[in-house]
Coordinates of C-alpha atoms in Angstrom, one line a residue:
M104 CA -6.8 24.3 -21.4
F105 CA -5.9 20.8 -21.7
E106 CA -7.2 17.6 -20.6
T107 CA -4.3 14.7 -19.2
I108 CA -4.9 10.8 -20.4
I109 CA -3.4 8.3 -18.0
G110 CA -3.4 4.3 -18.4
L111 CA -1.3 2.3 -16.1
E112 CA 0.1 -1.0 -16.8
V113 CA 1.0 -3.0 -13.7
H114 CA 3.2 -5.9 -13.6
V115 CA 3.1 -8.0 -10.6
Q116 CA 4.9 -10.7 -9.6
L117 CA 3.0 -13.5 -8.4
N118 CA 4.2 -15.2 -5.1
T119 CA 4.3 -18.9 -6.4
Q120 CA 6.9 -20.9 -4.9
S121 CA 8.3 -22.0 -8.5
K122 CA 8.6 -20.3 -12.0
L123 CA 5.7 -20.1 -14.2
F124 CA 6.3 -23.1 -16.8
C125 CA 9.3 -25.0 -15.1
T126 CA 10.1 -25.9 -11.2
C127 CA 12.8 -23.7 -10.6
P128 CA 12.3 -21.5 -7.5
T129 CA 11.4 -17.8 -7.4
S130 CA 14.1 -16.2 -6.0
F131 CA 15.2 -12.1 -5.1
N132 CA 19.1 -11.5 -4.3
H133 CA 20.2 -15.5 -4.5
E134 CA 23.6 -15.6 -6.2
Q135 CA 23.4 -14.5 -10.1
N136 CA 22.1 -17.9 -12.6
T137 CA 21.9 -20.2 -9.9
N138 CA 18.0 -20.9 -10.1
T139 CA 18.0 -21.7 -13.4
C140 CA 17.0 -25.3 -16.1
P141 CA 16.8 -26.0 -19.7
T142 CA 13.3 -25.0 -19.4
C143 CA 13.7 -21.2 -18.2
L144 CA 17.0 -21.0 -20.4
A145 CA 14.9 -21.8 -23.3
L146 CA 17.0 -24.4 -24.5
P147 CA 16.0 -27.3 -27.7
G148 CA 13.7 -30.3 -26.6
A149 CA 12.7 -28.5 -23.3
L150 CA 8.9 -28.2 -23.0
P151 CA 7.0 -25.4 -20.7
V152 CA 4.4 -26.8 -18.1
L153 CA 2.0 -24.0 -16.8
N154 CA 2.1 -23.7 -12.8
R155 CA -1.7 -24.2 -11.6
E156 CA -1.0 -21.9 -8.8
A157 CA -0.2 -19.2 -10.8
L158 CA -3.2 -19.6 -12.4
R159 CA -5.4 -19.9 -9.4
K160 CA -4.1 -16.4 -8.3
A161 CA -4.3 -14.7 -11.2
G162 CA -8.1 -15.3 -11.1
M163 CA -8.2 -14.4 -8.0
F164 CA -7.5 -10.8 -8.7
G165 CA -10.3 -11.3 -11.5
T166 CA -12.4 -11.9 -8.5
S167 CA -11.4 -9.1 -6.1
V168 CA -12.2 -6.6 -9.3
G169 CA -15.4 -7.8 -10.1
A170 CA -14.0 -9.2 -14.0
T171 CA -14.9 -11.8 -15.9
I172 CA -12.8 -14.7 -15.8
N173 CA -12.3 -17.0 -18.8
R174 CA -12.9 -20.3 -17.9
T175 CA -10.8 -21.4 -21.6
S176 CA -7.7 -19.0 -21.9
F177 CA -4.8 -19.2 -24.1
F178 CA -1.0 -18.2 -24.3
D179 CA 1.2 -16.7 -27.5
R180 CA 4.5 -16.1 -28.1
K181 CA 5.6 -12.4 -28.0
S182 CA 8.8 -12.1 -29.7
Y183 CA 11.8 -9.7 -29.0
F184 CA 15.0 -9.5 -28.6
Y185 CA 16.9 -8.4 -25.7
P186 CA 19.9 -9.9 -23.9
D187 CA 17.5 -10.3 -20.8
S188 CA 15.3 -12.7 -22.8
P189 CA 17.6 -16.3 -23.5
S190 CA 14.5 -17.1 -25.9
A191 CA 14.1 -14.6 -27.7
Y192 CA 10.5 -14.7 -27.1
Q193 CA 7.9 -14.2 -23.9
I194 CA 5.0 -16.5 -23.6
T195 CA 2.3 -14.4 -22.7
Q196 CA -1.6 -13.8 -23.1
L197 CA -2.7 -11.3 -25.7
Y198 CA -5.5 -12.9 -27.5
T199 CA -7.7 -14.5 -24.7
P200 CA -6.3 -13.6 -21.0
I201 CA -7.6 -15.4 -18.2
V202 CA -8.8 -12.0 -16.8
E203 CA -11.2 -9.1 -18.4
H204 CA -13.3 -6.2 -18.2
G205 CA -12.8 -5.3 -14.4
K206 CA -13.3 -2.2 -12.1
L207 CA -11.8 -0.5 -9.3
V208 CA -13.1 2.1 -7.2
I209 CA -10.9 5.0 -5.7
D210 CA -11.6 7.2 -2.9
F211 CA -10.8 11.1 -2.8
E212 CA -10.3 13.3 0.3
D213 CA -13.8 15.0 -0.1
G214 CA -15.4 11.8 0.2
S215 CA -16.2 11.4 -3.5
N216 CA -15.5 8.4 -5.9
K217 CA -14.8 7.1 -9.0
T218 CA -14.7 4.0 -10.8
I219 CA -11.7 3.2 -13.1
R220 CA -12.2 0.0 -15.5
I221 CA -9.5 -2.6 -15.9
N222 CA -9.4 -3.6 -19.3
R223 CA -7.4 -7.1 -18.5
A224 CA -5.3 -8.8 -16.4
H225 CA -2.9 -11.6 -18.1
I226 CA -0.4 -14.5 -17.2
E227 CA 3.3 -13.9 -18.6
A228 CA 6.8 -14.7 -17.6
D229 CA 9.3 -12.0 -16.2
A230 CA 12.5 -11.8 -18.4
G231 CA 15.7 -11.8 -16.6
K232 CA 17.9 -9.0 -15.3
N233 CA 21.0 -6.9 -16.8
I234 CA 23.3 -5.3 -14.5
H235 CA 25.3 -3.5 -15.9
D236 CA 28.7 -2.7 -14.3
G237 CA 31.3 0.0 -15.7
A238 CA 31.6 -0.5 -19.3
I239 CA 30.6 -4.2 -18.5
S240 CA 27.3 -5.5 -18.8
K241 CA 25.8 -8.9 -17.5
V242 CA 22.9 -10.6 -17.4
D243 CA 21.1 -12.7 -14.7
L244 CA 18.6 -15.2 -15.6
N245 CA 17.2 -16.3 -12.1
R246 CA 14.1 -13.6 -12.9
A247 CA 13.7 -15.3 -16.4
G248 CA 10.5 -17.0 -15.8
T249 CA 8.9 -15.8 -13.0
P250 CA 5.6 -15.6 -13.4
L251 CA 3.9 -12.5 -14.0
L252 CA 0.4 -10.8 -13.6
E253 CA 0.1 -7.6 -16.1
I254 CA -2.7 -5.3 -15.0
V255 CA -3.8 -3.1 -17.9
S256 CA -6.1 -0.7 -16.9
E257 CA -8.4 1.6 -19.9
P258 CA -7.4 5.0 -20.1
D259 CA -9.8 6.7 -17.1
M260 CA -7.4 8.0 -15.3
R261 CA -6.9 12.1 -15.7
S262 CA -4.1 13.3 -13.0
A263 CA -1.5 12.0 -11.0
E264 CA -3.5 12.2 -8.0
E265 CA -5.9 9.6 -9.7
A266 CA -3.2 7.6 -11.3
I267 CA -1.5 7.2 -7.5
L268 CA -4.7 6.7 -5.6
Y269 CA -5.4 3.6 -8.1
L270 CA -2.0 2.0 -7.8
K271 CA -2.3 2.4 -3.9
K272 CA -5.8 0.6 -4.2
L273 CA -4.5 -1.7 -6.4
H274 CA -1.2 -2.5 -4.6
S275 CA -3.6 -2.9 -1.1
I276 CA -6.1 -5.5 -2.9
V277 CA -2.8 -7.7 -4.2
R278 CA -1.8 -8.0 -0.4
Y279 CA -5.0 -8.4 1.0
I280 CA -5.7 -11.6 -1.3
D281 CA -1.8 -12.7 -1.0
I282 CA -0.8 -13.2 -4.4
S283 CA 2.0 -11.0 -4.1
D284 CA 4.1 -9.3 -1.4
A285 CA 4.5 -6.4 -4.1
N286 CA 7.6 -5.3 -2.6
M287 CA 8.2 -1.7 -5.3
Q288 CA 11.9 -1.8 -4.1
E289 CA 12.4 -5.7 -5.5
G290 CA 10.7 -5.3 -8.4
S291 CA 7.5 -7.0 -7.5
F292 CA 5.3 -4.4 -8.2
R293 CA 6.1 -1.8 -11.6
V294 CA 4.3 0.1 -13.0
D295 CA 4.7 1.6 -16.8
V296 CA 2.4 4.7 -17.1
N297 CA 1.0 5.6 -20.9
V298 CA 0.6 9.7 -20.8
S299 CA -1.1 11.7 -23.6
I300 CA -3.0 15.6 -23.3
R301 CA -5.8 17.0 -25.4
P302 CA -7.6 20.0 -25.1
K303 CA -10.6 20.2 -22.6
G304 CA -13.7 18.9 -24.8
D305 CA -12.0 17.2 -27.5
E306 CA -12.7 13.5 -27.6
K307 CA -9.4 12.5 -29.9
L308 CA -6.9 10.4 -28.3
Y309 CA -3.6 12.1 -29.3
T310 CA 0.1 10.4 -29.2
R311 CA 0.6 8.3 -25.9
V312 CA 4.0 8.3 -24.4
E313 CA 5.4 5.3 -21.8
I314 CA 7.2 6.0 -18.9
K315 CA 8.8 2.6 -18.4
N316 CA 9.4 0.3 -14.8
I317 CA 9.0 3.1 -12.0
N318 CA 9.0 2.0 -8.5
S319 CA 7.3 4.2 -6.0
F320 CA 4.3 6.4 -5.7
R321 CA 6.1 9.3 -5.4
F322 CA 8.3 8.5 -8.5
I323 CA 5.3 8.2 -10.4
Q324 CA 3.7 11.3 -9.8
R325 CA 6.4 13.1 -10.2
A326 CA 6.7 11.7 -13.7
I327 CA 3.5 12.1 -14.5
E328 CA 3.5 15.9 -13.4
L329 CA 7.0 16.3 -15.9
E330 CA 5.5 13.9 -19.0
V331 CA 2.5 16.2 -18.8
A332 CA 4.5 19.7 -18.8
R333 CA 6.7 18.5 -21.5
Q334 CA 3.7 18.0 -23.5
K335 CA 1.9 20.5 -22.9
E336 CA 5.2 22.6 -23.6
A337 CA 5.4 21.5 -26.9
W338 CA 1.8 21.8 -27.6
E339 CA 1.7 25.5 -26.9
D340 CA 5.1 25.7 -28.8
G341 CA 3.3 24.3 -31.7
V342 CA 6.2 21.5 -32.3
Y343 CA 3.8 18.8 -30.8
E344 CA 3.6 17.0 -33.9
S345 CA 7.4 16.6 -34.3
E346 CA 8.5 16.4 -30.3
I347 CA 5.6 13.8 -29.4
V348 CA 6.2 10.8 -30.6
Q349 CA 4.9 7.0 -29.5
E350 CA 7.8 6.1 -27.8
T351 CA 9.0 4.2 -24.2
R352 CA 10.8 6.9 -22.0
L353 CA 12.3 6.8 -18.6
F354 CA 12.2 8.8 -15.7
D355 CA 15.4 10.5 -14.4
Q356 CA 15.1 11.5 -10.7
V357 CA 18.1 13.1 -10.3
K358 CA 17.8 15.5 -13.2
Q359 CA 13.6 15.6 -12.8
E360 CA 13.2 14.6 -16.6
T361 CA 11.7 12.2 -18.6
R362 CA 13.9 10.9 -21.3
S363 CA 13.6 9.2 -24.4
M364 CA 14.6 5.3 -24.2
R365 CA 14.0 3.4 -27.3
G366 CA 10.6 3.9 -30.2
K367 CA 7.7 2.1 -29.2
E368 CA 6.9 -0.9 -30.8
E369 CA 3.6 -1.9 -32.4
A370 CA 1.8 -5.3 -31.8
A371 CA 3.1 -6.1 -35.1
D372 CA 6.6 -5.8 -34.6
Y373 CA 6.3 -8.4 -31.5
R374 CA 5.0 -10.7 -34.4
Y375 CA 2.8 -12.5 -31.9
F376 CA 1.4 -16.3 -32.7
P377 CA -0.1 -18.8 -30.5
E378 CA 2.2 -20.5 -28.1
P379 CA 2.9 -23.9 -30.0
D380 CA 4.4 -25.5 -27.0
L381 CA 1.2 -24.9 -24.6
L382 CA -2.4 -26.3 -24.6
K383 CA -5.6 -24.3 -24.3
V384 CA -6.0 -23.6 -20.5
V385 CA -9.2 -24.5 -18.9
V386 CA -10.4 -23.5 -15.6
D387 CA -12.3 -26.4 -14.1
D388 CA -15.1 -26.2 -11.6
A389 CA -12.7 -27.0 -8.6
M390 CA -10.4 -24.1 -9.6
Y391 CA -13.0 -21.6 -10.2
E392 CA -14.8 -22.0 -6.9
Q393 CA -11.2 -21.7 -5.5
I394 CA -10.8 -18.7 -7.7
C395 CA -13.9 -16.9 -6.5
T396 CA -12.9 -17.5 -3.1
I397 CA -10.9 -14.8 -1.3
P398 CA -10.0 -12.9 1.5
E399 CA -11.6 -9.7 2.9
L400 CA -11.0 -7.2 0.6
P401 CA -10.0 -3.8 2.0
D402 CA -13.3 -1.7 0.8
A403 CA -15.4 -4.6 2.9
K404 CA -12.7 -4.8 5.8
K405 CA -13.2 -0.6 6.1
E406 CA -17.2 -1.1 6.2
R407 CA -16.9 -3.4 9.0
F408 CA -14.5 -1.7 10.6
V409 CA -17.2 1.5 10.2
N410 CA -20.1 -0.4 11.4
D411 CA -18.4 -3.0 13.8
F412 CA -16.3 -0.3 15.8
A413 CA -17.8 2.7 15.1
I414 CA -14.8 4.8 14.0
S415 CA -15.0 7.2 11.2
E416 CA -14.7 6.0 7.6
Y417 CA -11.4 8.6 7.2
H418 CA -9.7 6.2 10.3
A419 CA -11.2 3.1 8.9
S420 CA -9.7 4.2 5.5
L421 CA -6.3 5.3 7.1
I422 CA -5.7 1.6 8.9
T423 CA -7.1 -0.9 6.2
A424 CA -4.9 1.0 3.0
D425 CA -2.4 -1.4 4.7
L426 CA -2.9 -4.9 5.4
E427 CA -0.5 -4.8 8.4
N428 CA -1.8 -1.8 9.9
A429 CA -5.4 -3.7 9.7
H430 CA -3.8 -6.5 11.5
Y431 CA -2.1 -4.6 14.1
F432 CA -5.0 -3.2 14.7
E433 CA -7.2 -5.9 15.4
A434 CA -4.7 -7.5 17.2
M435 CA -4.7 -4.1 19.7
L436 CA -8.5 -5.0 20.0
E437 CA -7.4 -8.3 21.1
Q438 CA -6.7 -6.8 24.5
G439 CA -10.0 -5.6 25.3
I440 CA -9.6 -1.8 25.1
S441 CA -11.8 0.6 23.4
P442 CA -11.9 1.1 19.2
K443 CA -11.9 4.9 19.6
N444 CA -8.3 4.8 21.9
A445 CA -7.1 2.2 19.6
V446 CA -7.5 4.6 16.9
T447 CA -6.1 7.4 18.5
W448 CA -2.9 5.8 20.0
L449 CA -2.3 3.6 16.6
I450 CA -2.7 7.0 14.3
V451 CA -1.6 9.7 16.5
E452 CA 0.9 8.6 18.8
L453 CA 2.4 5.3 17.6
Q454 CA 2.4 6.8 13.7
G455 CA 3.2 10.5 14.7
R456 CA 7.1 9.2 16.3
L457 CA 7.6 6.9 13.5
S458 CA 9.5 8.1 10.5
G459 CA 11.9 6.7 7.4
G460 CA 9.5 4.1 6.4
V461 CA 9.2 2.3 9.7
S462 CA 5.6 1.5 10.1
P463 CA 4.2 0.2 13.5
S464 CA 4.5 -3.5 12.3
T465 CA 7.9 -3.0 11.8
S466 CA 8.1 -1.0 14.5
P467 CA 9.7 -2.2 18.0
I468 CA 6.5 -1.9 19.0
S469 CA 4.3 -5.4 18.7
A470 CA 0.3 -4.2 18.6
V471 CA 0.1 -6.4 22.0
M472 CA 2.7 -3.8 23.6
L473 CA 0.4 -0.8 22.7
G474 CA -2.5 -2.5 23.2
T475 CA -1.3 -3.1 26.7
L476 CA -0.3 0.0 26.8
V477 CA -3.8 1.5 26.2
K478 CA -5.5 -1.3 28.6
R479 CA -3.3 0.4 31.9
I480 CA -4.8 4.1 30.6
E481 CA -8.4 2.6 30.6
E482 CA -7.9 0.9 33.9
S483 CA -7.0 4.1 35.4
V484 CA -3.3 2.7 36.3
I485 CA -1.6 5.5 34.6
S486 CA -2.6 8.5 32.6
G487 CA -2.6 9.4 29.2
K488 CA 0.8 11.7 29.8
A489 CA 2.3 9.1 31.6
A490 CA 1.7 6.5 28.7
K491 CA 3.4 8.9 26.5
E492 CA 6.6 8.6 28.3
V493 CA 6.3 5.1 28.5
L494 CA 6.1 5.0 24.4
D495 CA 8.8 7.0 24.2
Y496 CA 10.9 4.7 26.4
L497 CA 9.5 1.6 24.7
L498 CA 10.7 3.2 21.1
E499 CA 14.4 4.2 22.5
N500 CA 14.7 1.2 24.9
G501 CA 12.0 -1.8 24.5
G502 CA 11.0 -3.7 27.3
D503 CA 7.7 -4.9 29.4
I504 CA 5.2 -2.2 30.1
D505 CA 4.3 -2.6 33.6
A506 CA 8.0 -3.0 34.4
I507 CA 8.5 0.2 32.8
I508 CA 5.9 2.1 34.7
E509 CA 6.8 1.3 37.8
K510 CA 10.4 2.0 36.9
L511 CA 9.4 5.4 35.7
G512 CA 7.4 5.7 38.9
L513 CA 4.3 6.4 36.9
K514 CA 1.7 4.4 38.3
Q515 CA -1.3 6.5 39.1
V516 CA -2.1 7.1 43.2
S517 CA -6.0 5.3 43.4
D518 CA -5.7 4.6 47.0
T519 CA -8.6 6.8 48.3
G520 CA -6.7 6.6 52.0
A521 CA -3.4 8.3 50.9
L522 CA -5.3 10.7 48.1
E523 CA -7.5 11.9 51.4
A524 CA -4.6 12.7 53.5
L525 CA -2.8 14.8 50.8
I526 CA -6.2 16.5 50.0
D527 CA -7.0 17.5 53.6
E528 CA -3.2 18.9 53.7
I529 CA -3.5 21.1 51.0
L530 CA -7.1 22.5 52.1
N531 CA -5.7 22.9 55.6
A532 CA -3.3 24.9 54.3
N533 CA -5.4 27.0 51.7
A534 CA -8.3 27.7 54.3
D535 CA -9.2 31.2 53.0
K536 CA -9.8 29.9 49.4
V537 CA -11.7 26.9 50.7
A538 CA -14.2 29.7 52.3
E539 CA -14.1 31.5 48.9
Y540 CA -15.1 28.3 47.0
K541 CA -17.7 28.0 49.2
S542 CA -18.9 31.8 48.8
G543 CA -19.5 30.8 44.9
K544 CA -16.0 30.8 43.6
D545 CA -16.7 27.6 41.4
K546 CA -13.4 28.1 38.7
L547 CA -11.2 27.7 42.3
F548 CA -11.7 24.2 41.8
G549 CA -8.9 24.0 39.3
F550 CA -6.9 25.5 41.5
F551 CA -7.2 22.6 44.3
V552 CA -6.6 20.0 41.6
G553 CA -3.7 21.5 40.3
Q554 CA -2.2 21.5 43.9
A555 CA -3.2 18.1 44.6
M556 CA -1.5 16.7 41.2
K557 CA 1.5 19.1 41.9
A558 CA 2.0 17.1 45.6
S559 CA 1.3 13.7 44.0
K560 CA 4.1 14.5 41.8
G561 CA 1.3 13.4 39.0
S562 CA 1.0 10.5 39.9
A563 CA -2.8 10.9 41.6
N564 CA -6.0 9.2 39.7
P565 CA -7.4 12.5 38.5
N566 CA -11.1 10.7 38.7
T567 CA -10.7 9.6 41.9
L568 CA -9.1 12.6 43.2
N569 CA -11.8 14.5 41.3
D570 CA -14.7 12.8 43.6
I571 CA -12.7 13.0 46.9
L572 CA -12.3 16.6 46.3
Q573 CA -15.6 17.4 45.4
A574 CA -17.0 15.3 48.7
K575 CA -14.7 17.7 50.8
L576 CA -15.4 21.0 49.8
A577 CA -19.3 20.0 50.0
Q578 CA -18.9 19.4 53.6

């Protein structure tokens, strides 16, 4: 039996307006090599100046995971020779990062949880982007110098499931505190996975393999599973020491395998030394106060939803896992509807109809529209069944809630005079069953309700109908 050891390095692109050490705008999908300057191209004589906003956002992350914020930190130079690095080095924080020793709690479906330690989070400048076009390779340096926050966990995760729970929680936190859009498809949230195995009960850490730059939770989980299987097979075949070497691998989603990319460098290979062009970074009292002031975090919002709205922890977890979902839910409640009904119509009805990566916030149904629809149910304007028809119509065609109710003829009849006349007709046409009901066959009440709903084509208000019918049958 083997135990899996997983540590994660996550590169979060900070959502500042300009790059880390110059005033060039950060960008995505702009024309190649247009957002560059002598500083981010590392031309002779150009000197870096630290982006204060990047420092503040990095510190906010530290506060969100209960970490130590180093009031004095330093930048270091990491040498490497890749075509997407115009300077042939990266400015990063090796020896004294801005954030150290945090923790993040992951929650399992059975209600248990586990604390994952965060070793550090440091600021660094991103490289450019290689574009491979057939036999030709090009370099786009628009991204060079973009501010990154690299978040490094301890090797505390023991399964792909734990790794994904950690990443989803981390993704949610950086969105909640608004330090990044964390768009995985655009590279704003990139994950490197370090995987090793060992016999259960063994405390030794064996050779770890790094799987580089995976851009979806599903692919991360699959990459871990494949790499663990590869290492177990090597161990069982007696070739672990020769086949499992410290290296960087890539995940091939088509072939469903990890394959070797390059040997993994050690710190000595990068020839780190203190960055000579930057002074030490000092967080003054004013900035420290800003760093310590962060928005409500997912766990706090979840607890508030449970306490204030009396919804289950499970439903609160589903809603607060995504920032837009949480905002959507709160906007629904602003329409004056019950939290219980809001949960049902958001999670069961709306989300149950969405597919293809569409979320409630990106669907054609706004929170105000869905809240209004639920309100019409609570006001007895329409039935729950009719509301589902309205929701289906809205997803296809859009429109105004009340206009659609009128157009589809779904408005409930609550006029007591009209319902009394309808019930009288049914009771007169079924005098024999009325007699049976009055003799003790109470189950016939459902028959009368069914007949009345059929006669009204489903438009009768059930509560009003039941009240009138009970009164008539009691006479």
